[in-house]
XYZ file of C-alpha atoms in Angstrom:
690
model
C 3.085 -5.980 -16.121
C 1.154 -5.952 -13.143
C -0.095 -9.551 -13.178
C 2.960 -10.966 -13.498
C 4.523 -9.049 -10.942
C 1.637 -10.450 -8.394
C 2.147 -14.102 -10.123
C 5.603 -13.228 -10.215
C 5.318 -12.794 -6.026
C 2.865 -15.529 -5.316
C 5.462 -18.289 -6.295
C 7.879 -16.622 -4.494
C 5.715 -17.128 -1.508
C 4.034 -19.799 0.490
C 2.332 -20.421 3.724
C 2.403 -16.668 3.979
C 6.278 -16.732 4.550
C 8.621 -15.241 1.777
C 11.080 -18.321 0.342
C 13.646 -15.664 -1.027
C 14.206 -14.272 2.617
C 17.078 -16.949 4.754
C 15.355 -19.067 6.464
C 14.549 -18.374 9.743
C 15.583 -20.729 12.795
C 12.089 -21.851 15.661
C 13.230 -23.363 18.299
C 10.584 -25.075 19.310
C 9.355 -27.285 23.117
C 7.322 -29.926 24.230
C 7.757 -28.113 28.279
C 8.843 -31.330 29.168
C 7.273 -33.014 27.618
C 3.234 -31.685 28.433
C 2.633 -30.781 25.154
C 2.292 -32.737 21.917
C 4.552 -30.526 18.477
C 3.631 -32.068 15.659
C 6.599 -31.746 14.057
C 5.316 -31.960 10.252
C 2.770 -30.278 10.437
C 4.658 -27.255 11.797
C 6.882 -27.693 8.874
C 4.450 -27.781 5.954
C 3.120 -24.450 7.924
C 5.884 -23.547 7.920
C 8.762 -24.181 4.528
C 11.040 -21.700 4.755
C 12.147 -21.939 9.207
C 13.929 -24.908 10.368
C 11.871 -26.289 12.903
C 14.086 -27.803 15.943
C 12.511 -29.943 18.585
C 13.447 -30.099 22.258
C 11.559 -30.723 25.362
C 12.617 -28.954 28.010
C 15.089 -25.995 26.364
C 15.073 -23.799 29.117
C 16.981 -26.011 31.289
C 18.708 -29.148 30.673
C 19.339 -28.719 26.547
C 19.533 -24.843 27.310
C 23.282 -25.257 25.535
C 21.238 -25.886 22.027
C 19.712 -22.447 22.223
C 23.100 -20.782 23.068
C 24.596 -22.228 19.732
C 21.642 -20.899 18.137
C 21.469 -17.609 19.688
C 25.641 -17.636 18.117
C 24.250 -18.258 14.647
C 23.145 -15.764 12.095
C 19.811 -15.583 10.664
C 16.376 -14.536 11.792
C 15.469 -16.789 15.944
C 11.964 -17.791 16.767
C 12.044 -18.742 20.548
C 8.485 -20.480 20.649
C 8.423 -19.647 23.650
C 7.490 -17.073 26.150
C 7.136 -17.470 29.913
C 11.236 -18.206 30.040
C 11.286 -14.847 27.501
C 13.954 -12.969 29.888
C 15.937 -16.410 30.623
C 16.620 -16.103 26.896
C 17.169 -12.747 27.125
C 19.653 -12.793 29.344
C 21.086 -16.347 27.671
C 22.186 -14.607 24.083
C 24.296 -12.089 24.733
C 25.873 -10.378 22.160
C 23.429 -11.615 19.560
C 22.926 -9.267 16.881
C 20.029 -9.651 15.741
C 16.862 -9.600 17.704
C 15.147 -12.935 18.951
C 11.063 -13.332 18.363
C 8.906 -15.150 21.014
C 5.301 -16.479 20.438
C 3.545 -18.680 23.275
C 2.518 -21.588 21.061
C 1.459 -23.640 24.832
C -1.399 -21.977 26.228
C -2.741 -21.118 23.495
C -2.160 -24.473 21.649
C -0.385 -27.129 22.918
C -2.268 -26.960 26.128
C -5.875 -27.634 25.291
C -7.600 -31.019 25.183
C -7.198 -30.995 21.184
C -4.064 -30.128 21.924
C -2.597 -33.535 19.624
C -3.660 -31.973 16.847
C -2.610 -28.392 17.326
C -0.012 -28.713 14.702
C -1.264 -26.478 12.167
C -2.691 -23.987 14.235
C 0.863 -23.946 15.979
C 2.064 -22.974 12.089
C -1.026 -20.822 12.096
C 0.876 -18.478 15.091
C 4.250 -18.995 14.218
C 3.729 -17.850 10.324
C 2.474 -14.877 12.237
C 4.747 -13.605 14.374
C 7.111 -13.550 11.105
C 5.658 -10.307 9.584
C 7.545 -7.988 10.776
C 6.248 -5.007 12.959
C 6.391 -1.715 11.042
C 7.217 1.034 13.480
C 5.965 4.050 14.448
C 5.521 7.390 15.780
C 5.460 8.461 19.026
C 4.476 11.002 20.749
C 6.467 12.343 24.265
C 4.505 13.926 26.998
C 6.846 15.674 30.154
C 4.651 16.204 33.426
C 7.124 18.308 36.304
C 5.096 16.563 39.250
C 2.487 18.977 40.009
C -0.346 16.945 41.586
C -3.858 18.812 41.542
C -5.818 17.151 44.391
C -9.656 17.318 44.220
C -11.780 15.749 47.808
C -14.066 17.001 49.668
C -12.470 16.093 52.932
C -9.230 15.603 54.867
C -9.362 12.536 52.563
C -7.615 14.390 50.171
C -5.610 16.498 52.519
C -3.957 12.906 53.837
C -3.351 12.243 50.304
C -1.550 15.185 49.661
C 0.240 14.667 52.505
C 1.604 11.052 51.318
C 2.612 13.107 47.651
C 4.027 16.422 49.135
C 7.287 14.503 49.712
C 7.624 13.307 45.448
C 4.921 15.477 43.850
C 4.679 19.393 43.712
C 1.108 18.958 45.510
C -2.295 21.749 45.724
C -5.114 20.159 47.249
C -8.299 21.843 46.495
C -11.831 21.191 48.287
C -14.761 20.935 46.837
C -17.337 22.803 49.774
C -15.638 21.929 52.649
C -18.044 21.647 55.281
C -15.832 20.795 58.934
C -12.615 20.385 57.634
C -10.133 21.000 60.327
C -6.795 23.004 59.274
C -3.043 21.165 59.532
C -1.400 22.373 61.889
C 1.405 22.897 59.580
C 0.446 24.823 56.341
C 2.797 21.566 53.956
C 1.091 22.812 50.764
C -1.799 25.118 49.398
C -5.100 23.991 50.491
C -7.691 25.815 48.740
C -11.110 25.387 48.005
C -13.218 25.592 44.411
C -15.264 23.729 42.338
C -13.841 22.490 38.602
C -16.469 23.719 36.000
C -14.259 23.073 33.432
C -11.287 20.345 32.102
C -8.768 20.109 29.051
C -6.034 19.053 28.768
C -3.250 15.257 29.099
C -0.971 14.391 30.900
C 1.916 17.889 31.691
C -0.445 19.854 30.237
C -4.101 20.222 32.799
C -5.978 23.045 32.311
C -9.124 23.652 34.671
C -11.462 26.139 34.896
C -12.907 26.621 38.411
C -15.435 27.969 40.028
C -16.436 29.064 44.051
C -12.108 29.606 44.341
C -10.886 30.854 47.052
C -7.950 30.508 49.440
C -7.986 29.668 53.394
C -7.328 32.534 56.276
C -4.319 32.099 58.269
C -6.475 32.723 61.052
C -8.845 29.057 60.776
C -8.694 27.239 63.829
C -11.856 24.793 64.325
C -12.302 24.524 60.962
C -11.141 26.175 56.638
C -12.566 29.960 56.493
C -11.935 31.245 53.469
C -11.948 34.567 52.006
C -14.345 35.775 49.658
C -14.617 33.776 46.401
C -14.255 34.354 42.872
C -15.963 32.546 39.158
C -13.585 31.621 36.215
C -10.015 30.962 38.129
C -7.526 28.908 36.307
C -5.732 26.291 37.670
C -2.911 24.564 35.066
C -1.327 21.411 36.619
C 0.473 18.059 35.077
C -2.272 15.564 36.617
C -4.954 15.638 38.514
C -6.042 13.042 41.465
C -10.354 12.846 41.742
C -11.237 12.297 44.822
C -13.926 14.463 44.894
C -16.811 11.175 44.808
C -18.415 13.592 41.774
C -19.433 12.420 38.212
C -15.378 12.355 36.335
C -14.535 15.163 35.368
C -13.895 13.885 31.717
C -15.669 11.793 29.193
C -13.866 7.736 29.008
C -11.871 9.091 32.116
C -10.501 5.591 32.828
C -7.962 6.276 29.143
C -6.711 9.974 30.484
C -3.953 9.931 31.449
C -2.316 11.460 34.093
C -6.181 11.656 35.447
C -6.232 9.839 38.376
C -9.689 8.687 40.613
C -10.904 6.852 43.505
C -13.649 6.708 45.632
C -12.646 8.706 48.795
C -14.775 5.953 50.564
C -12.057 3.181 49.330
C -8.446 3.856 51.653
C -7.122 1.169 49.489
C -8.563 2.858 45.900
C -7.156 5.905 47.274
C -3.993 4.613 48.291
C -3.453 2.405 44.723
C -4.632 5.692 42.893
C -1.258 7.447 44.975
C 0.707 5.534 44.217
C 0.199 4.834 41.113
C 0.897 9.201 40.505
C 4.117 9.377 42.840
C 5.912 7.460 40.399
C 4.477 10.333 36.664
C 7.460 12.248 37.230
C 9.319 13.301 33.995
C 9.277 12.247 30.287
C 7.150 9.198 28.865
C 6.842 8.387 25.498
C 3.597 6.701 24.359
C 2.614 6.085 20.303
C 0.475 8.442 18.209
C -1.754 5.778 17.581
C -3.712 7.516 14.268
C -2.149 8.511 11.466
C -4.497 12.090 10.378
C -4.222 12.551 6.539
C -6.319 16.375 6.408
C -6.586 16.012 2.526
C -8.457 13.024 2.321
C -10.908 14.453 5.382
C -14.547 14.459 3.593
C -15.850 16.092 7.065
C -16.771 19.492 5.548
C -17.234 22.115 2.460
C -17.285 25.241 2.665
C -19.002 24.756 6.271
C -20.848 22.878 5.338
C -20.758 19.335 7.313
C -20.742 15.775 5.494
C -19.177 13.084 6.823
C -18.730 12.889 11.120
C -18.445 9.460 12.047
C -14.975 9.885 13.691
C -16.392 12.234 16.096
C -19.535 10.970 16.801
C -17.254 6.879 17.961
C -14.504 9.192 19.703
C -14.293 8.358 23.574
C -12.033 10.477 24.774
C -12.927 13.977 22.480
C -9.573 13.890 21.673
C -11.157 14.385 17.915
C -12.283 18.155 16.731
C -13.148 20.066 13.475
C -11.051 22.520 11.965
C -12.018 24.132 9.235
C -12.732 21.351 6.625
C -10.998 18.218 8.408
C -10.690 17.669 11.949
C -8.120 17.482 13.751
C -7.017 14.520 16.407
C -4.885 15.546 19.057
C -2.221 12.730 20.041
C -1.877 13.787 23.186
C -5.469 12.836 24.551
C -5.867 9.627 22.211
C -6.252 6.729 24.268
C -5.579 3.976 20.714
C -9.071 2.588 20.572
C -8.935 3.072 16.723
C -12.541 3.251 16.375
C -11.900 6.262 13.819
C -9.743 5.035 12.168
C -12.062 1.780 11.408
C -14.687 4.185 10.696
C -13.031 6.239 8.639
C -14.226 6.061 5.163
C -11.583 7.499 2.661
C -8.360 6.242 4.705
C -7.709 10.097 6.107
C -7.350 8.723 9.715
C -5.374 5.478 9.636
C -3.817 3.051 12.688
C -0.659 2.657 13.330
C -0.836 -0.391 15.563
C -0.419 -1.723 13.068
C -1.297 -0.130 9.715
C -4.327 -1.609 7.959
C -1.957 -3.432 5.136
C -0.101 -5.144 7.667
C -3.128 -6.330 10.225
C -4.266 -8.060 7.101
C -0.358 -9.731 6.208
C -0.741 -10.783 10.048
C -3.830 -12.958 8.841
C -2.798 -13.989 5.533
C 0.153 -15.367 7.260
C -1.797 -17.205 9.959
C -4.385 -18.588 7.913
C -1.988 -20.073 4.966
C -0.052 -21.822 7.223
C -3.204 -22.963 8.513
C -4.754 -24.745 6.058
C -0.940 -25.567 4.956
C -0.235 -27.706 7.452
C -3.770 -29.544 7.404
C -5.172 -27.921 9.263
C -10.030 -27.225 8.275
C -12.953 -24.659 9.354
C -10.241 -22.108 11.246
C -12.596 -19.843 13.475
C -10.376 -16.452 14.557
C -10.508 -15.217 17.630
C -9.553 -10.962 17.961
C -8.241 -10.218 21.524
C -6.160 -8.005 23.476
C -3.371 -8.666 25.226
C -4.999 -6.836 28.925
C -7.966 -8.472 29.021
C -7.957 -12.080 26.525
C -4.110 -13.004 27.280
C -5.003 -14.126 30.790
C -8.181 -15.342 30.030
C -6.366 -17.815 27.368
C -4.282 -18.190 29.694
C -6.786 -19.258 32.254
C -8.421 -21.187 30.162
C -5.180 -23.202 29.011
C -3.624 -24.400 32.715
C -7.386 -24.086 34.231
C -9.369 -25.575 31.512
C -9.633 -27.697 28.694
C -8.296 -24.816 26.511
C -8.904 -23.322 23.074
C -10.109 -25.959 20.208
C -7.661 -27.072 17.556
C -8.970 -24.915 15.196
C -9.824 -21.674 17.150
C -6.529 -19.170 15.946
C -5.977 -16.647 18.576
C -4.303 -13.192 17.395
C -4.191 -10.296 20.282
C -4.244 -6.424 19.007
C -3.797 -3.519 20.408
C -7.613 -2.521 20.693
C -10.384 -4.402 19.734
C -11.843 -1.779 18.921
C -9.526 -0.669 16.015
C -10.567 -3.608 13.877
C -11.997 -2.411 10.087
C -14.321 -3.923 7.725
C -11.806 -4.728 6.184
C -9.954 -7.038 8.570
C -12.839 -8.688 8.861
C -13.742 -9.558 4.737
C -10.568 -9.922 4.367
C -10.781 -12.981 7.143
C -13.165 -14.443 5.357
C -11.312 -14.352 2.199
C -8.419 -15.662 2.481
C -10.520 -19.002 4.548
C -11.781 -17.892 8.132
C -14.783 -20.484 8.570
C -15.632 -17.653 11.090
C -14.454 -14.515 13.150
C -15.209 -14.038 17.220
C -14.417 -10.365 19.126
C -13.176 -11.427 22.787
C -14.527 -8.519 24.926
C -14.768 -7.609 28.708
C -18.110 -8.550 30.067
C -17.614 -4.416 31.186
C -15.838 -3.150 27.730
C -13.357 -0.436 28.629
C -14.780 1.353 25.289
C -18.093 2.658 23.689
C -18.745 -0.986 21.065
C -21.517 1.217 19.074
C -18.876 0.878 16.302
C -17.417 -2.754 16.243
C -20.968 -3.556 16.632
C -21.931 -1.600 12.756
C -18.702 -3.212 11.765
C -19.924 -6.395 12.971
C -23.634 -5.850 11.318
C -22.112 -4.787 7.692
C -20.255 -8.150 7.822
C -23.486 -9.983 9.001
C -24.749 -8.705 6.170
C -22.479 -8.891 3.931
C -22.138 -12.990 4.455
C -25.648 -13.432 4.615
C -26.294 -12.216 1.383
C -23.458 -13.952 -0.428
C -25.208 -16.808 1.131
C -22.454 -18.257 3.619
C -24.691 -19.389 6.513
C -24.737 -18.937 10.170
C -23.627 -16.272 12.459
C -20.347 -15.619 11.405
C -19.511 -12.329 13.135
C -20.222 -12.157 16.893
C -18.033 -10.501 20.167
C -18.203 -12.689 23.162
C -18.350 -10.302 26.203
C -17.107 -12.196 29.090
C -14.613 -12.370 32.129
C -14.877 -16.187 32.429
C -12.784 -18.768 30.766
C -15.562 -21.329 30.851
C -17.757 -19.288 29.437
C -15.083 -18.522 26.509
C -14.713 -22.145 26.033
C -18.832 -22.662 25.195
C -19.351 -20.019 22.776
C -15.934 -21.004 21.031
C -18.087 -24.609 20.341
C -20.133 -25.906 17.871
C -18.967 -23.136 15.445
C -19.043 -25.179 11.729
C -17.379 -25.331 8.503
C -18.262 -23.089 5.886
C -19.181 -23.543 2.404
C -17.636 -22.282 -0.425
C -14.243 -21.435 1.034
C -12.160 -24.422 -0.783
C -9.938 -22.437 -2.461
C -9.119 -19.178 -0.794
C -8.013 -16.083 -1.829
C -4.463 -14.706 -1.635
C -4.034 -11.761 -2.802
C -1.256 -9.593 -1.769
C -2.251 -6.458 1.309
C -0.929 -3.506 0.112
C -2.501 0.255 -0.035
C -5.113 2.107 2.294
C -8.058 0.589 4.045
C -10.218 0.854 1.244
C -8.880 -1.020 -1.483
C -7.201 -3.670 0.882
C -11.669 -4.135 1.527
C -12.569 -3.432 -1.856
C -9.821 -6.767 -2.421
C -11.407 -8.150 0.361
C -15.184 -7.869 -1.196
C -14.347 -9.144 -4.512
C -12.614 -12.051 -3.666
C -15.080 -13.149 -1.241
C -17.441 -12.462 -4.090
C -15.610 -15.072 -6.144
C -16.275 -17.660 -3.394
C -19.504 -17.026 -2.424
C -21.629 -20.511 -2.127
C -24.928 -17.511 -3.998
C -22.805 -14.574 -5.086
C -25.545 -11.539 -6.184
C -24.653 -7.913 -7.462
C -25.639 -5.496 -4.768
C -26.461 -6.185 -1.627
C -28.080 -3.300 0.312
C -26.328 -2.295 3.321
C -26.873 -0.680 7.283
C -26.664 3.346 7.202
C -23.030 4.036 8.137
C -21.673 1.944 5.406
C -17.739 2.816 4.312
C -19.552 1.938 0.212
C -22.387 2.181 -1.611
C -24.475 4.935 -4.584
C -25.926 7.720 -4.173
C -29.373 8.673 -5.718
C -30.203 11.419 -7.144
C -34.041 13.402 -8.520
C -33.026 13.802 -12.037
C -36.330 16.159 -12.467
C -35.097 18.680 -9.443
C -31.014 18.580 -10.168
C -30.310 22.176 -12.258
C -26.804 20.968 -13.183
C -25.307 23.417 -10.751
C -22.708 20.777 -10.551
C -22.160 22.485 -6.870
C -21.603 18.465 -6.035
C -19.199 17.347 -7.791
C -17.133 20.501 -6.543
C -17.713 18.780 -2.845
C -17.122 15.578 -3.745
C -13.504 14.373 -2.256
C -13.286 11.686 -3.743
C -14.041 12.160 -7.197
C -17.060 9.830 -7.420
C -18.951 12.351 -8.577
C -17.828 14.067 -11.876
C -18.669 16.276 -15.006
C -17.856 17.269 -18.469
C -15.789 20.031 -19.638
C -17.577 20.278 -23.248
C -21.331 19.697 -21.607
C -23.640 19.368 -18.544
C -23.260 16.510 -18.091
C -22.987 15.243 -13.915
C -20.990 10.726 -13.592
C -20.875 8.661 -10.643
C -18.520 6.489 -10.146
C -19.543 3.996 -7.461
C -16.285 2.499 -7.104
C -15.036 5.981 -5.541
C -17.914 6.490 -3.595
C -17.235 6.596 0.172
C -20.939 8.318 1.567
C -20.080 11.194 3.174
C -22.424 12.556 2.418
C -21.026 16.221 0.996
C -22.874 16.254 -2.087
C -26.030 16.139 -0.339
C -25.574 18.376 2.084
C -23.919 20.651 -0.516
C -26.684 20.216 -3.015
C -29.010 23.435 -3.374
C -32.052 21.525 -4.715
C -32.116 18.482 -1.809
C -32.451 15.910 -4.533
C -29.385 13.683 -3.228
C -29.672 10.959 -0.946
C -27.033 8.397 0.365
C -27.686 4.175 -0.577
C -25.523 2.190 0.749
C -24.672 -0.601 -0.687
C -22.422 -2.482 -2.488
C -22.307 -3.455 -6.185
C -19.685 -5.811 -7.343
C -20.077 -4.429 -10.353
C -18.677 -1.358 -9.379
C -15.049 -1.329 -9.412
C -15.187 -2.653 -13.291
C -17.740 -0.319 -14.328
C -17.542 3.430 -15.974
C -18.883 6.622 -15.150
C -22.731 6.296 -15.410
C -24.192 9.351 -16.425
C -26.905 10.815 -14.504
C -27.882 13.289 -16.016
C -27.331 15.312 -19.755
C -28.670 18.086 -20.988
C -27.838 20.517 -23.895
C -25.676 23.195 -22.970
C -26.956 26.828 -23.842
C -24.762 28.731 -26.441
C -24.491 32.082 -26.365
C -27.221 33.938 -29.156
C -23.932 36.902 -30.061
C -21.083 34.281 -29.942
C -21.808 30.929 -29.409
C -20.082 30.288 -26.549
C -21.792 27.186 -24.342
C -21.783 28.968 -20.969
C -24.822 27.107 -19.010
C -27.591 24.640 -19.077
C -30.114 25.248 -21.183
C -33.250 24.360 -19.245
C -32.172 26.231 -16.759
C -31.275 29.517 -19.037
C -35.086 28.920 -20.780
C -36.040 28.926 -17.015
C -34.677 32.354 -15.641
C -35.661 33.784 -19.424
C -39.558 33.053 -19.166
C -39.608 33.973 -15.129
C -37.402 37.466 -15.265
C -38.994 38.766 -19.631
C -41.634 40.875 -19.208
C -41.714 40.380 -14.832
C -38.981 42.315 -14.093
C -37.924 46.538 -14.509
C -34.718 45.535 -15.925
C -36.666 43.082 -18.440
C -39.310 44.874 -19.971
C -41.441 42.190 -23.112
C -40.176 42.597 -26.207
C -37.138 44.754 -25.341
C -33.741 43.883 -26.742
C -32.000 43.760 -23.164
C -33.559 40.569 -22.904
C -31.475 39.002 -25.169
C -28.592 39.734 -22.419
C -30.268 36.951 -20.356
C -29.084 34.227 -22.629
C -25.431 34.970 -23.152
C -22.701 34.219 -21.931
C -20.691 36.495 -18.902
C -18.261 38.906 -21.694
C -21.067 39.208 -23.745
C -23.797 40.600 -21.724
C -21.112 43.018 -20.565
C -20.293 44.230 -24.039
C -24.085 44.858 -24.815
C -24.583 46.539 -22.362
C -21.890 48.634 -22.749
C -22.503 49.516 -26.643
C -26.239 50.094 -25.576
C -25.212 52.498 -22.104
C -27.267 50.138 -20.388
C -27.892 52.131 -16.595
C -28.956 49.231 -14.239
C -30.287 52.211 -12.156
C -31.769 54.721 -14.672
C -35.568 54.734 -13.079
C -34.977 53.275 -9.915
C -36.682 55.881 -7.830
C -33.481 57.781 -5.037
C -32.848 56.249 -1.805
C -33.718 57.688 1.670
C -30.269 58.756 2.817
C -30.342 56.743 6.123
C -31.028 58.325 9.422
C -28.462 58.282 12.360
C -28.143 58.829 15.455
C -27.326 62.503 15.143
C -31.152 62.904 12.973
C -32.835 61.376 15.897
C -31.671 63.518 18.512
C -31.854 66.734 16.353
C -35.055 65.192 15.984
C -35.698 64.932 19.995
C -34.674 68.892 20.327
C -36.723 70.020 17.771
C -39.543 68.512 18.997
C -39.042 69.846 23.113
């Protein structure tokens, strides 16, 4: 039934667009003839769209847009520059209009005449609806602490006094002249610790003191004290010292400027002035605690997200971690690295991201495009760079498909593997020359992807970053990328499920397409898939690893002492390794393409120990024999030849019954302990000596 549903779904789709959906009207424009529109190619890639071509849609042909806006059904306008004008002209249209840029990304290029398939791909990607995402509301009453060292901080306070509730704190002030009128509080102090978020900062201040009203030529302060607490909504840091927060530029409400740069100080003041009221930000990460593999029984397993979070928004919280949505800056590294899917990115979710890639690459292929190169970029840096290349250079090559994402660091292994399975010849991540985020997670993902591709026989450097702020450098690094052999019949699988499921689908399809398919590929440390190696000789089958495994990769048998392993379920969290009392388990990061169809593998199996009284299995025979050998004749409770030694080979119930029948007193021959000495005993002893 499942296979029938999937095949039926494939028949209903083409080029990534559902044929059962109502036809979408797409208005494209050559922008006064500055680019060529290959309507036939676009139509092949978007078969469920009515393509209407124009030359000057925002001017002489504006009436065509007004008429299209009056009709029902989805409407897409392939122009983003005049989106404001079209929005004003749409009237009371019941549905929204989507806008797509095909000019700077495709048409304005040296290869613009061959950009028809790319335009079809961009339109198909835009047709995937963006799911709703939850919001976090942050509120500010305008209480700001300006942290400085001299008159610059006081001047910033004057500029903000009419807009915000200002307090100025001076760090080790020297010859600072007091103002003639106390318009806002001015104190001294050194911020020892800072935490919190926009609308809820809490600062611990040492050397805190208020000025004396009698201060004359310079500030004189009362006696200082340490450990003072200051709470505020905003912090303006003009101290010139190291930032108060890690990844400080990602901390909403924390503004920082060099006190020696008046222009930077003024920009920070203008930014702070408007930060009053309630503001909504996306809850970037959706977290499911029950899936988290961070800890069990106070033993730490997975800590990938804790290591990668740049803002400290993730903290341990018992057996799982907690994600502070107010502090989270949305880099997405936690979701990209989370092996169990406990942390998932919301802008967009992983399955929606793959739906977009699927639609884009299928439409490009249907329209006649070959060896596509996927260029992933963000809107703040990548979009202006691509625009500059289109306006002042040769533009993007016709086979380079740009896709804007919220953050490059949100890209996980499933997205890269999925892109190749869907037919991409290469993947490039466009980053800043000085990235905002630590790229440790992204670079590890790229290394894993390169290892997998090389292991399957795909040649060349297929996944890499382009770290530049120069459009010409971008163009240079996008040239000379050759086609990728083996992708003549790319995958078409549907993107449904969590990240782990998406990764397994992609790996399976990529293995099918590989020029040199192999069964096992060794991966770098930290991979989200793999196996375990157990020193069978040292394993006692205590099965503590089974109870700690969060995914069911390690399993037991209720009837026999058996340890089983299902590699397809292993996420390399390390909890089994941390929990094992004998320390005989090691992680083996790898991909075994046979694991998806393989049954549970028996790692170790032994005969059960049967109770000598009732015959009930109650443990592992070798372990019980080892314990009995160590205790019999060597422990005062079990003298050699005594019937008590039989209790070692009984189940718990029978052991209690036999010991009760024999009226066995476990402390019969134990000498009485001396009573504990108390303080009174020591005092009495001291008095007797005196």
